[in-house]
mmCIF file of C-alpha atoms in Angstrom:
data_model
loop_
_atom_site.group_PDB
_atom_site.id
_atom_site.type_symbol
_atom_site.label_atom_id
_atom_site.label_comp_id
_atom_site.label_asym_id
_atom_site.label_seq_id
_atom_site.Cartn_x
_atom_site.Cartn_y
_atom_site.Cartn_z
ATOM 1 C CA MET Z 2 0.000 0.000 0.000
ATOM 2 C CA ALA Z 3 2.899 2.361 0.513
ATOM 3 C CA GLY Z 4 2.829 5.088 -2.054
ATOM 4 C CA SER Z 5 -0.646 4.299 -3.401
ATOM 5 C CA ALA Z 6 -3.432 6.863 -3.351
ATOM 6 C CA ALA Z 7 -6.175 6.478 -0.732
ATOM 7 C CA ALA Z 8 -9.805 6.720 -1.807
ATOM 8 C CA ILE Z 9 -10.751 8.826 1.245
ATOM 9 C CA VAL Z 10 -8.653 11.655 2.695
ATOM 10 C CA TRP Z 11 -8.590 10.927 6.412
ATOM 11 C CA PRO Z 12 -6.924 13.238 8.957
ATOM 12 C CA THR Z 13 -3.824 11.489 10.277
ATOM 13 C CA GLU Z 14 -4.141 13.291 13.631
ATOM 14 C CA THR Z 15 -7.219 11.142 14.358
ATOM 15 C CA PRO Z 16 -6.296 7.760 12.867
ATOM 16 C CA VAL Z 17 -8.867 5.006 12.684
ATOM 17 C CA ALA Z 18 -8.160 2.498 15.457
ATOM 18 C CA VAL Z 19 -8.585 -1.026 14.097
ATOM 19 C CA VAL Z 20 -8.743 -3.363 17.061
ATOM 20 C CA GLY Z 21 -8.615 -7.118 16.715
ATOM 21 C CA ILE Z 22 -10.843 -8.905 19.195
ATOM 22 C CA GLY Z 23 -10.974 -12.654 19.633
ATOM 23 C CA ALA Z 24 -13.643 -15.037 20.854
ATOM 24 C CA ASP Z 25 -12.349 -14.409 24.402
ATOM 25 C CA GLY Z 26 -13.751 -10.882 24.094
ATOM 26 C CA TRP Z 27 -12.877 -7.988 26.373
ATOM 27 C CA GLY Z 28 -10.892 -10.156 28.778
ATOM 28 C CA GLY Z 29 -8.421 -11.127 26.064
ATOM 29 C CA LEU Z 30 -7.561 -7.548 25.055
ATOM 30 C CA GLY Z 31 -4.419 -5.732 26.106
ATOM 31 C CA GLU Z 32 -4.325 -2.281 27.665
ATOM 32 C CA LEU Z 33 -3.706 -0.434 24.378
ATOM 33 C CA SER Z 34 -6.647 -2.134 22.670
ATOM 34 C CA ARG Z 35 -8.978 -1.448 25.586
ATOM 35 C CA SER Z 36 -7.944 2.207 25.661
ATOM 36 C CA ALA Z 37 -8.533 2.588 21.906
ATOM 37 C CA ILE Z 38 -12.071 1.265 22.297
ATOM 38 C CA ALA Z 39 -12.814 3.298 25.443
ATOM 39 C CA ASP Z 40 -11.556 6.549 23.876
ATOM 40 C CA ALA Z 41 -13.561 6.177 20.647
ATOM 41 C CA GLU Z 42 -16.513 8.375 19.777
ATOM 42 C CA VAL Z 43 -17.812 5.819 17.287
ATOM 43 C CA ILE Z 44 -17.345 2.042 17.326
ATOM 44 C CA LEU Z 45 -17.979 0.103 14.124
ATOM 45 C CA GLY Z 46 -18.138 -3.672 13.877
ATOM 46 C CA SER Z 47 -20.343 -6.699 13.466
ATOM 47 C CA ALA Z 48 -23.154 -7.285 15.937
ATOM 48 C CA ARG Z 49 -21.178 -10.205 17.397
ATOM 49 C CA GLN Z 50 -18.053 -8.098 17.889
ATOM 50 C CA LEU Z 51 -19.937 -5.150 19.382
ATOM 51 C CA ALA Z 52 -21.573 -7.494 21.897
ATOM 52 C CA LEU Z 53 -18.119 -8.458 23.211
ATOM 53 C CA VAL Z 54 -17.520 -4.900 24.487
ATOM 54 C CA PRO Z 55 -19.152 -4.208 27.866
ATOM 55 C CA GLU Z 56 -21.702 -1.394 27.845
ATOM 56 C CA GLU Z 57 -20.074 0.325 30.824
ATOM 57 C CA VAL Z 58 -16.683 0.646 29.108
ATOM 58 C CA SER Z 59 -17.619 3.734 27.114
ATOM 59 C CA GLN Z 60 -20.543 5.702 25.785
ATOM 60 C CA PRO Z 61 -19.819 6.001 22.068
ATOM 61 C CA ARG Z 62 -22.294 5.517 19.293
ATOM 62 C CA ARG Z 63 -22.141 1.881 18.242
ATOM 63 C CA ARG Z 64 -22.933 1.016 14.678
ATOM 64 C CA ALA Z 65 -23.215 -2.501 13.292
ATOM 65 C CA TRP Z 66 -21.925 -3.044 9.775
ATOM 66 C CA PRO Z 67 -24.549 -2.691 7.043
ATOM 67 C CA SER Z 68 -25.088 -5.506 4.576
ATOM 68 C CA PRO Z 69 -23.569 -5.598 2.025
ATOM 69 C CA LEU Z 70 -20.644 -3.890 3.731
ATOM 70 C CA LEU Z 71 -18.149 -2.983 1.005
ATOM 71 C CA PRO Z 72 -20.400 -0.733 -1.126
ATOM 72 C CA ALA Z 73 -21.539 1.187 1.970
ATOM 73 C CA LEU Z 74 -18.155 1.500 3.684
ATOM 74 C CA PRO Z 75 -16.829 4.676 1.975
ATOM 75 C CA GLU Z 76 -19.977 6.662 2.779
ATOM 76 C CA LEU Z 77 -20.067 5.286 6.320
ATOM 77 C CA LEU Z 78 -16.492 6.359 6.988
ATOM 78 C CA ALA Z 79 -16.972 9.748 5.353
ATOM 79 C CA ALA Z 80 -19.889 10.418 7.709
ATOM 80 C CA HIS Z 81 -17.530 10.083 10.689
ATOM 81 C CA ARG Z 82 -14.499 11.827 9.225
ATOM 82 C CA GLY Z 83 -12.624 13.699 11.947
ATOM 83 C CA SER Z 84 -14.207 11.690 14.766
ATOM 84 C CA ARG Z 85 -12.317 9.206 16.906
ATOM 85 C CA VAL Z 86 -13.375 6.020 15.153
ATOM 86 C CA CYS Z 87 -12.663 2.496 16.324
ATOM 87 C CA VAL Z 88 -13.277 -0.483 14.058
ATOM 88 C CA LEU Z 89 -13.546 -3.932 15.604
ATOM 89 C CA ALA Z 90 -12.117 -6.846 13.650
ATOM 90 C CA SER Z 91 -11.791 -10.566 14.186
ATOM 91 C CA GLY Z 92 -8.328 -11.463 15.468
ATOM 92 C CA ASP Z 93 -5.699 -9.975 13.160
ATOM 93 C CA PRO Z 94 -7.374 -7.225 11.053
ATOM 94 C CA MET Z 95 -4.711 -7.549 8.342
ATOM 95 C CA PHE Z 96 -5.243 -11.302 7.890
ATOM 96 C CA TYR Z 97 -8.119 -11.512 5.386
ATOM 97 C CA GLY Z 98 -9.757 -8.845 7.529
ATOM 98 C CA ILE Z 99 -11.326 -5.391 7.405
ATOM 99 C CA GLY Z 100 -7.938 -3.788 8.001
ATOM 100 C CA VAL Z 101 -6.855 -4.565 4.432
ATOM 101 C CA THR Z 102 -9.935 -2.840 3.013
ATOM 102 C CA LEU Z 103 -9.492 0.183 5.289
ATOM 103 C CA ALA Z 104 -5.830 0.562 4.274
ATOM 104 C CA LYS Z 105 -6.964 0.867 0.650
ATOM 105 C CA LEU Z 106 -9.685 3.402 1.530
ATOM 106 C CA VAL Z 107 -7.863 5.765 3.895
ATOM 107 C CA GLY Z 108 -4.210 4.751 3.510
ATOM 108 C CA PRO Z 109 -2.050 2.944 6.092
ATOM 109 C CA GLN Z 110 -0.863 6.234 7.609
ATOM 110 C CA ALA Z 111 -4.448 6.926 8.735
ATOM 111 C CA LEU Z 112 -4.771 3.614 10.585
ATOM 112 C CA ARG Z 113 -3.670 2.409 13.995
ATOM 113 C CA VAL Z 114 -3.906 -1.368 13.861
ATOM 114 C CA LEU Z 115 -3.882 -3.346 17.111
ATOM 115 C CA PRO Z 116 -4.019 -7.042 16.202
ATOM 116 C CA GLN Z 117 -4.804 -10.159 18.171
ATOM 117 C CA PRO Z 118 -3.667 -13.654 17.121
ATOM 118 C CA SER Z 119 -5.344 -14.714 13.891
ATOM 119 C CA SER Z 120 -7.572 -17.768 13.669
ATOM 120 C CA ALA Z 121 -4.849 -19.462 11.605
ATOM 121 C CA THR Z 122 -2.260 -18.858 14.331
ATOM 122 C CA LEU Z 123 -4.600 -20.225 16.998
ATOM 123 C CA ALA Z 124 -5.497 -23.239 14.852
ATOM 124 C CA CYS Z 125 -1.828 -24.082 14.266
ATOM 125 C CA ALA Z 126 -1.171 -23.680 17.990
ATOM 126 C CA ARG Z 127 -3.883 -26.228 18.786
ATOM 127 C CA LEU Z 128 -2.794 -28.680 16.086
ATOM 128 C CA GLY Z 129 0.961 -28.315 16.463
ATOM 129 C CA TRP Z 130 1.336 -27.224 12.830
ATOM 130 C CA PRO Z 131 4.010 -24.726 11.731
ATOM 131 C CA VAL Z 132 2.293 -21.472 10.804
ATOM 132 C CA ALA Z 133 4.926 -20.498 8.234
ATOM 133 C CA GLU Z 134 4.505 -23.774 6.329
ATOM 134 C CA THR Z 135 0.720 -24.063 6.393
ATOM 135 C CA PRO Z 136 -1.198 -22.549 3.449
ATOM 136 C CA VAL Z 137 -4.429 -20.726 4.243
ATOM 137 C CA VAL Z 138 -7.346 -20.465 1.819
ATOM 138 C CA SER Z 139 -10.252 -18.131 2.500
ATOM 139 C CA VAL Z 140 -13.651 -19.073 1.096
ATOM 140 C CA VAL Z 141 -15.324 -16.125 2.801
ATOM 141 C CA GLY Z 142 -16.968 -14.339 -0.114
ATOM 142 C CA ARG Z 143 -15.252 -16.723 -2.537
ATOM 143 C CA ARG Z 144 -16.276 -19.917 -4.306
ATOM 144 C CA LEU Z 145 -15.525 -23.100 -2.371
ATOM 145 C CA GLN Z 146 -13.687 -24.532 -5.392
ATOM 146 C CA THR Z 147 -10.763 -22.165 -4.761
ATOM 147 C CA VAL Z 148 -9.564 -24.804 -2.300
ATOM 148 C CA LEU Z 149 -8.958 -27.360 -5.065
ATOM 149 C CA PRO Z 150 -5.522 -26.163 -6.324
ATOM 150 C CA GLU Z 151 -4.164 -26.573 -2.776
ATOM 151 C CA LEU Z 152 -5.077 -30.266 -2.525
ATOM 152 C CA VAL Z 153 -1.991 -32.468 -2.667
ATOM 153 C CA ASP Z 154 -1.595 -35.854 -1.022
ATOM 154 C CA GLY Z 155 0.019 -35.446 2.400
ATOM 155 C CA ARG Z 156 -0.435 -31.662 2.547
ATOM 156 C CA ARG Z 157 -1.960 -29.686 5.404
ATOM 157 C CA VAL Z 158 -4.254 -26.757 4.592
ATOM 158 C CA LEU Z 159 -6.326 -24.326 6.663
ATOM 159 C CA VAL Z 160 -9.636 -23.095 5.233
ATOM 160 C CA LEU Z 161 -11.283 -19.929 6.549
ATOM 161 C CA ALA Z 162 -14.980 -20.765 6.487
ATOM 162 C CA PRO Z 163 -17.885 -18.298 6.230
ATOM 163 C CA ASP Z 164 -20.479 -20.230 8.221
ATOM 164 C CA GLU Z 165 -21.524 -23.435 9.947
ATOM 165 C CA SER Z 166 -22.475 -25.157 6.679
ATOM 166 C CA SER Z 167 -18.949 -24.878 5.245
ATOM 167 C CA PRO Z 168 -17.382 -28.020 6.782
ATOM 168 C CA ALA Z 169 -20.026 -30.333 5.288
ATOM 169 C CA ARG Z 170 -19.800 -28.645 1.878
ATOM 170 C CA LEU Z 171 -16.006 -28.821 2.020
ATOM 171 C CA ALA Z 172 -16.110 -32.533 2.902
ATOM 172 C CA GLU Z 173 -18.406 -33.170 -0.061
ATOM 173 C CA LEU Z 174 -16.081 -31.214 -2.388
ATOM 174 C CA LEU Z 175 -13.062 -33.239 -1.267
ATOM 175 C CA ALA Z 176 -14.871 -36.566 -1.631
ATOM 176 C CA ARG Z 177 -16.078 -35.620 -5.130
ATOM 177 C CA ASN Z 178 -12.555 -34.674 -6.233
ATOM 178 C CA GLY Z 179 -10.630 -37.740 -5.115
ATOM 179 C CA PHE Z 180 -9.730 -36.728 -1.550
ATOM 180 C CA GLY Z 181 -12.421 -38.588 0.378
ATOM 181 C CA GLY Z 182 -9.866 -40.074 2.781
ATOM 182 C CA SER Z 183 -8.771 -36.649 4.001
ATOM 183 C CA THR Z 184 -9.214 -35.663 7.647
ATOM 184 C CA LEU Z 185 -11.184 -32.525 8.481
ATOM 185 C CA THR Z 186 -10.838 -30.863 11.876
ATOM 186 C CA VAL Z 187 -13.335 -28.089 12.534
ATOM 187 C CA LEU Z 188 -12.115 -25.639 15.193
ATOM 188 C CA GLU Z 189 -14.844 -23.387 16.566
ATOM 189 C CA GLN Z 190 -14.711 -20.256 18.731
ATOM 190 C CA LEU Z 191 -10.935 -20.460 19.021
ATOM 191 C CA GLY Z 192 -9.617 -18.764 22.140
ATOM 192 C CA GLY Z 193 -13.067 -18.343 23.682
ATOM 193 C CA PRO Z 194 -14.945 -20.173 26.415
ATOM 194 C CA GLY Z 195 -16.942 -22.093 23.792
ATOM 195 C CA GLU Z 196 -13.897 -23.447 21.965
ATOM 196 C CA ARG Z 197 -14.502 -26.860 20.412
ATOM 197 C CA ALA Z 198 -12.833 -29.177 17.882
ATOM 198 C CA VAL Z 199 -14.501 -31.906 15.831
ATOM 199 C CA SER Z 200 -12.660 -34.260 13.463
ATOM 200 C CA GLY Z 201 -13.806 -36.689 10.800
ATOM 201 C CA THR Z 202 -13.130 -38.088 7.350
ATOM 202 C CA ALA Z 203 -14.327 -36.229 4.242
ATOM 203 C CA GLY Z 204 -15.900 -39.252 2.583
ATOM 204 C CA THR Z 205 -17.950 -40.212 5.653
ATOM 205 C CA TRP Z 206 -18.554 -36.756 7.156
ATOM 206 C CA ALA Z 207 -21.824 -36.736 9.086
ATOM 207 C CA GLU Z 208 -21.290 -34.058 11.718
ATOM 208 C CA PRO Z 209 -24.199 -31.633 12.191
ATOM 209 C CA PRO Z 210 -23.591 -27.906 11.628
ATOM 210 C CA GLY Z 211 -21.843 -26.295 14.579
ATOM 211 C CA ASP Z 212 -20.761 -22.736 15.344
ATOM 212 C CA PRO Z 213 -20.592 -20.239 12.449
ATOM 213 C CA LEU Z 214 -17.237 -18.940 13.746
ATOM 214 C CA ASN Z 215 -14.931 -21.726 12.604
ATOM 215 C CA ILE Z 216 -11.806 -22.629 10.680
ATOM 216 C CA VAL Z 217 -11.307 -26.016 9.011
ATOM 217 C CA ALA Z 218 -7.986 -27.864 9.065
ATOM 218 C CA LEU Z 219 -7.400 -30.365 6.246
ATOM 219 C CA GLU Z 220 -4.943 -33.239 6.221
ATOM 220 C CA CYS Z 221 -5.096 -34.224 2.575
ATOM 221 C CA VAL Z 222 -5.176 -37.878 1.549
ATOM 222 C CA ALA Z 223 -5.615 -38.666 -2.150
ATOM 223 C CA ASP Z 224 -7.760 -41.644 -3.069
ATOM 224 C CA PRO Z 225 -6.010 -44.377 -5.118
ATOM 225 C CA GLY Z 226 -5.879 -43.404 -8.784
ATOM 226 C CA THR Z 227 -6.582 -39.709 -8.201
ATOM 227 C CA SER Z 228 -4.858 -37.496 -10.783
ATOM 228 C CA ARG Z 229 -2.008 -35.296 -9.568
ATOM 229 C CA LEU Z 230 -3.197 -31.770 -10.306
ATOM 230 C CA THR Z 231 -0.360 -29.591 -9.083
ATOM 231 C CA ARG Z 232 0.111 -25.887 -9.760
ATOM 232 C CA MET Z 233 2.721 -26.641 -12.417
ATOM 233 C CA PRO Z 234 1.537 -26.033 -16.014
ATOM 234 C CA GLY Z 235 0.861 -28.968 -18.284
ATOM 235 C CA LEU Z 236 -2.213 -30.680 -16.852
ATOM 236 C CA ALA Z 237 -3.327 -33.714 -18.846
ATOM 237 C CA ASP Z 238 -5.645 -32.865 -21.743
ATOM 238 C CA GLY Z 239 -8.247 -35.230 -20.276
ATOM 239 C CA GLU Z 240 -8.729 -32.957 -17.259
ATOM 240 C CA TYR Z 241 -10.577 -30.505 -19.525
ATOM 241 C CA GLY Z 242 -14.115 -30.907 -20.763
ATOM 242 C CA GLY Z 243 -15.504 -29.451 -23.969
ATOM 243 C CA ASP Z 244 -15.341 -29.941 -27.705
ATOM 244 C CA GLY Z 245 -11.631 -30.747 -27.870
ATOM 245 C CA GLN Z 246 -10.610 -27.209 -28.895
ATOM 246 C CA LEU Z 247 -7.676 -26.744 -26.552
ATOM 247 C CA THR Z 248 -3.957 -26.057 -26.464
ATOM 248 C CA LYS Z 249 -2.348 -29.469 -25.948
ATOM 249 C CA ALA Z 250 -0.415 -30.121 -22.736
ATOM 250 C CA GLU Z 251 3.101 -29.948 -24.206
ATOM 251 C CA VAL Z 252 2.425 -26.752 -26.177
ATOM 252 C CA ARG Z 253 0.569 -25.284 -23.210
ATOM 253 C CA THR Z 254 3.607 -25.837 -20.983
ATOM 254 C CA LEU Z 255 5.887 -24.044 -23.445
ATOM 255 C CA ALA Z 256 3.431 -21.166 -23.849
ATOM 256 C CA LEU Z 257 3.107 -20.627 -20.089
ATOM 257 C CA ALA Z 258 6.870 -20.773 -19.673
ATOM 258 C CA ALA Z 259 7.154 -17.954 -22.235
ATOM 259 C CA LEU Z 260 4.320 -15.990 -20.577
ATOM 260 C CA ALA Z 261 6.208 -16.302 -17.246
ATOM 261 C CA PRO Z 262 3.393 -15.618 -14.741
ATOM 262 C CA SER Z 263 4.252 -13.837 -11.500
ATOM 263 C CA PRO Z 264 1.992 -13.443 -8.441
ATOM 264 C CA GLY Z 265 -0.706 -10.819 -8.893
ATOM 265 C CA GLU Z 266 -0.340 -10.447 -12.656
ATOM 266 C CA LEU Z 267 -3.206 -10.218 -15.147
ATOM 267 C CA LEU Z 268 -3.387 -12.290 -18.350
ATOM 268 C CA TRP Z 269 -5.562 -11.797 -21.404
ATOM 269 C CA ASP Z 270 -6.194 -15.177 -23.054
ATOM 270 C CA VAL Z 271 -7.493 -14.421 -26.547
ATOM 271 C CA GLY Z 272 -9.284 -17.225 -28.364
ATOM 272 C CA GLY Z 273 -9.820 -19.136 -25.137
ATOM 273 C CA GLY Z 274 -11.206 -22.411 -26.560
ATOM 274 C CA SER Z 275 -11.380 -24.573 -23.434
ATOM 275 C CA GLY Z 276 -9.647 -21.984 -21.253
ATOM 276 C CA THR Z 277 -6.495 -24.012 -20.688
ATOM 277 C CA ILE Z 278 -3.970 -21.150 -20.772
ATOM 278 C CA ALA Z 279 -6.011 -18.840 -18.512
ATOM 279 C CA ILE Z 280 -6.779 -21.665 -16.093
ATOM 280 C CA GLU Z 281 -3.202 -22.822 -15.712
ATOM 281 C CA TRP Z 282 -1.956 -19.232 -15.494
ATOM 282 C CA CYS Z 283 -4.297 -18.695 -12.514
ATOM 283 C CA ARG Z 284 -3.366 -22.000 -10.911
ATOM 284 C CA THR Z 285 0.310 -20.981 -10.677
ATOM 285 C CA HIS Z 286 -0.518 -18.629 -7.782
ATOM 286 C CA PRO Z 287 -3.752 -17.708 -5.967
ATOM 287 C CA SER Z 288 -3.299 -14.006 -6.769
ATOM 288 C CA CYS Z 289 -2.882 -14.457 -10.539
ATOM 289 C CA ARG Z 290 -5.856 -13.195 -12.574
ATOM 290 C CA ALA Z 291 -7.057 -13.785 -16.116
ATOM 291 C CA VAL Z 292 -9.596 -12.613 -18.657
ATOM 292 C CA GLY Z 293 -10.592 -15.117 -21.313
ATOM 293 C CA PHE Z 294 -11.876 -13.876 -24.676
ATOM 294 C CA GLU Z 295 -13.915 -16.297 -26.781
ATOM 295 C CA ARG Z 296 -16.494 -15.460 -29.447
ATOM 296 C CA ALA Z 297 -18.506 -18.727 -29.225
ATOM 297 C CA GLU Z 298 -21.050 -18.844 -26.409
ATOM 298 C CA SER Z 299 -20.745 -22.634 -26.086
ATOM 299 C CA ARG Z 300 -17.015 -22.331 -25.557
ATOM 300 C CA ARG Z 301 -17.410 -19.496 -23.075
ATOM 301 C CA GLN Z 302 -19.601 -21.863 -21.077
ATOM 302 C CA GLN Z 303 -17.024 -24.648 -21.261
ATOM 303 C CA ILE Z 304 -14.298 -22.250 -20.085
ATOM 304 C CA ALA Z 305 -16.443 -21.401 -17.051
ATOM 305 C CA GLU Z 306 -17.069 -25.074 -16.305
ATOM 306 C CA ASN Z 307 -13.401 -26.008 -16.656
ATOM 307 C CA ALA Z 308 -12.298 -23.076 -14.513
ATOM 308 C CA THR Z 309 -14.674 -24.097 -11.718
ATOM 309 C CA THR Z 310 -13.709 -27.765 -11.922
ATOM 310 C CA LEU Z 311 -9.998 -26.913 -11.717
ATOM 311 C CA GLY Z 312 -10.330 -24.473 -8.831
ATOM 312 C CA VAL Z 313 -10.064 -21.029 -10.461
ATOM 313 C CA PRO Z 314 -13.714 -19.933 -10.826
ATOM 314 C CA GLY Z 315 -12.799 -16.247 -10.734
ATOM 315 C CA ILE Z 316 -11.658 -16.071 -14.375
ATOM 316 C CA ASP Z 317 -13.460 -13.246 -16.196
ATOM 317 C CA ILE Z 318 -14.925 -14.580 -19.463
ATOM 318 C CA ARG Z 319 -15.756 -12.153 -22.288
ATOM 319 C CA GLY Z 320 -16.660 -12.170 -25.979
ATOM 320 C CA GLU Z 321 -14.251 -11.630 -28.864
ATOM 321 C CA VAL Z 322 -11.610 -8.933 -29.205
ATOM 322 C CA PRO Z 323 -11.859 -6.066 -29.949
ATOM 323 C CA ALA Z 324 -15.639 -5.832 -29.463
ATOM 324 C CA ALA Z 325 -15.453 -7.093 -25.866
ATOM 325 C CA LEU Z 326 -13.089 -4.251 -24.933
ATOM 326 C CA ARG Z 327 -15.546 -1.483 -25.779
ATOM 327 C CA GLU Z 328 -17.051 -1.680 -22.288
ATOM 328 C CA GLY Z 329 -13.853 -0.024 -21.059
ATOM 329 C CA ASP Z 330 -13.795 -1.694 -17.640
ATOM 330 C CA LEU Z 331 -10.777 -3.960 -18.057
ATOM 331 C CA ALA Z 332 -7.324 -3.209 -16.668
ATOM 332 C CA ASP Z 333 -4.369 -3.343 -19.026
ATOM 333 C CA PRO Z 334 -2.774 -6.812 -18.996
ATOM 334 C CA ASP Z 335 0.679 -7.857 -17.832
ATOM 335 C CA ALA Z 336 0.675 -10.632 -20.425
ATOM 336 C CA VAL Z 337 -1.309 -11.606 -23.513
ATOM 337 C CA PHE Z 338 -1.681 -15.017 -25.128
ATOM 338 C CA LEU Z 339 -2.971 -15.100 -28.681
ATOM 339 C CA GLY Z 340 -4.162 -18.626 -29.266
ATOM 340 C CA GLY Z 341 -6.827 -17.778 -31.790
ATOM 341 C CA GLY Z 342 -8.113 -14.935 -33.903
ATOM 342 C CA LEU Z 343 -4.683 -14.020 -35.256
ATOM 343 C CA THR Z 344 -6.061 -13.347 -38.712
ATOM 344 C CA HIS Z 345 -9.007 -11.267 -37.468
ATOM 345 C CA PRO Z 346 -8.485 -7.548 -38.165
ATOM 346 C CA GLY Z 347 -7.448 -5.487 -35.162
ATOM 347 C CA VAL Z 348 -6.923 -8.325 -32.659
ATOM 348 C CA PHE Z 349 -3.145 -8.104 -32.383
ATOM 349 C CA GLU Z 350 -3.043 -4.308 -32.711
ATOM 350 C CA THR Z 351 -5.627 -3.842 -29.939
ATOM 351 C CA CYS Z 352 -3.904 -6.239 -27.564
ATOM 352 C CA TRP Z 353 -0.463 -4.791 -28.252
ATOM 353 C CA ALA Z 354 -1.699 -1.268 -27.623
ATOM 354 C CA ARG Z 355 -3.183 -2.278 -24.247
ATOM 355 C CA LEU Z 356 -0.259 -4.434 -23.095
ATOM 356 C CA ARG Z 357 1.698 -2.768 -20.306
ATOM 357 C CA SER Z 358 5.294 -1.717 -20.871
ATOM 358 C CA GLY Z 359 7.420 -4.662 -19.785
ATOM 359 C CA GLY Z 360 4.532 -7.046 -20.454
ATOM 360 C CA ARG Z 361 4.861 -10.243 -22.477
ATOM 361 C CA LEU Z 362 2.922 -11.335 -25.542
ATOM 362 C CA VAL Z 363 2.984 -14.930 -26.769
ATOM 363 C CA ALA Z 364 1.252 -16.023 -29.976
ATOM 364 C CA ASN Z 365 0.913 -19.537 -31.392
ATOM 365 C CA ALA Z 366 0.241 -20.264 -35.059
ATOM 366 C CA VAL Z 367 -0.549 -23.551 -36.809
ATOM 367 C CA THR Z 368 -1.534 -22.295 -40.283
ATOM 368 C CA ALA Z 369 0.694 -20.782 -42.960
ATOM 369 C CA GLU Z 370 -1.398 -17.603 -42.984
ATOM 370 C CA SER Z 371 -1.141 -17.007 -39.228
ATOM 371 C CA GLU Z 372 2.557 -17.935 -39.266
ATOM 372 C CA ALA Z 373 3.171 -15.266 -41.896
ATOM 373 C CA LEU Z 374 1.609 -12.709 -39.568
ATOM 374 C CA LEU Z 375 3.925 -13.763 -36.735
ATOM 375 C CA LEU Z 376 6.936 -13.330 -39.006
ATOM 376 C CA GLY Z 377 5.818 -9.823 -39.915
ATOM 377 C CA TRP Z 378 5.119 -8.784 -36.326
ATOM 378 C CA ALA Z 379 8.453 -10.195 -35.187
ATOM 379 C CA ALA Z 380 10.242 -8.180 -37.875
ATOM 380 C CA GLU Z 381 8.544 -5.030 -36.596
ATOM 381 C CA HIS Z 382 8.631 -5.583 -32.799
ATOM 382 C CA GLY Z 383 11.469 -8.047 -32.229
ATOM 383 C CA GLY Z 384 11.161 -10.971 -29.861
ATOM 384 C CA ALA Z 385 11.893 -14.667 -30.362
ATOM 385 C CA LEU Z 386 10.492 -17.087 -32.936
ATOM 386 C CA ARG Z 387 10.408 -20.829 -32.316
ATOM 387 C CA LYS Z 388 8.899 -23.775 -34.104
ATOM 388 C CA PHE Z 389 8.240 -27.113 -32.497
ATOM 389 C CA GLN Z 390 6.382 -30.319 -33.156
ATOM 390 C CA VAL Z 391 5.258 -32.884 -30.598
ATOM 391 C CA TYR Z 392 5.038 -36.607 -31.286
ATOM 392 C CA ARG Z 393 2.911 -38.880 -29.114
ATOM 393 C CA ALA Z 394 3.282 -42.646 -28.963
ATOM 394 C CA GLU Z 395 0.273 -44.634 -30.192
ATOM 395 C CA PRO Z 396 -0.311 -48.356 -30.717
ATOM 396 C CA LEU Z 397 -0.052 -49.696 -34.255
ATOM 397 C CA GLY Z 398 -1.170 -53.305 -34.325
ATOM 398 C CA GLY Z 399 1.048 -55.022 -31.816
ATOM 399 C CA PHE Z 400 3.675 -52.307 -32.043
ATOM 400 C CA THR Z 401 4.104 -48.643 -31.109
ATOM 401 C CA THR Z 402 4.423 -45.735 -33.510
ATOM 402 C CA TRP Z 403 4.909 -41.989 -33.155
ATOM 403 C CA ARG Z 404 1.937 -39.864 -34.176
ATOM 404 C CA PRO Z 405 2.910 -36.254 -35.018
ATOM 405 C CA GLN Z 406 0.838 -33.348 -33.772
ATOM 406 C CA LEU Z 407 0.487 -30.189 -35.855
ATOM 407 C CA PRO Z 408 3.704 -28.132 -35.839
ATOM 408 C CA VAL Z 409 3.393 -24.887 -33.886
ATOM 409 C CA THR Z 410 5.150 -21.597 -34.540
ATOM 410 C CA GLN Z 411 5.512 -19.493 -31.401
ATOM 411 C CA TRP Z 412 6.373 -15.821 -31.192
ATOM 412 C CA SER Z 413 7.190 -14.354 -27.787
ATOM 413 C CA VAL Z 414 8.045 -10.731 -27.219
ATOM 414 C CA THR Z 415 8.399 -8.262 -24.354
ATOM 415 C CA LYS Z 416 6.919 -4.829 -24.959
ATOM 416 C CA ILE Z 417 9.383 -2.069 -24.154
ATOM 417 C CA VAL Z 418 8.166 1.515 -24.342
ATOM 418 C CA PRO Z 419 11.196 3.833 -24.436
ATOM 419 C CA ASP Z 420 11.423 6.818 -22.124
ATOM 420 C CA ARG Z 421 10.461 10.080 -23.778
ATOM 421 C CA GLY Z 422 14.014 11.275 -23.359
ATOM 422 C CA ASP Z 423 15.384 8.325 -25.326
ATOM 423 C CA LYS Z 424 16.257 9.073 -28.929
#
């Protein structure tokens, strides 16, 4: 956040106090946190959090969060600008909490964050798991399928759950995706007087819903024969549904290596087909994002289905370029993959114009006409040209032969916009 512009100008002389409060309530708070709450003129928080503060502590106006919260938050804060505001958060406000949102709205310099141990820290303390080595997935406000890319045999994962129905739905998801032997431990009301832990196996989970304030610990066990779906590019072609229009695994691996995804980057996948490039780009890291462009409605639907099945349901799916860009609501990409539409007027030019300086563009061609375009663009913009052909072994009678796939020409280039002073 350092150096980024805040959406609301908040006076730094009266910073917003963001106080983490655990299930142990007022008794678990330190002196600084108690003073921040007692000195506030306005306390904001959920009804559950507000109820943890004794009435006799202070006399401020208490306001429970509206629903939905995020659209109303800027106006709510602006109404109390200049007042001594205290926001209550669960545990550590900067761990998937309201503190992150507030830092974007008012800037970190206008916050005074007083954290408590996060639910993940408390869960690891109870289980004896190392916090630094335990991945955490939040499905609060997110699709449950986002857990899927984290599932690896023998791995431990913590899942931040939104409500009491989450453990049963999570168990069903694991059982349906080849991890029915995994152990789930539901930890409720961590740190409070009502703390409780319940364990069971995903495939036979029959526990009734418990407390809505819970975190689920997974000890992953893959069923025999379950496919290994790691975050590395090159998933087997059979993992994708659809009409067979997809970039094959070997070519896909080479394309993603050239695209070189980094955490937080945005990809435009043009001519999405089955969505393979966008999906595997997003699977490399939870913060990677992608927009898939596909003119056929049936294929847009298959991209959505594949993305959900493979654990990245957040991919934004649009129509064809350049028509789909006229809405004007898409950020400029860090990388572009042109897997289709090379010969359509304006596709390359539009994508190249929107690609950020330092961004990468990778284009694959299988026809002579599209290859000629790559040669021309490479002559104008530089970059590297490669041509490769994959052979796959197939049975031939009682023997084995090599069946060639279509040869692919690949152009990869990094866009460099010179400084205005360069001549």
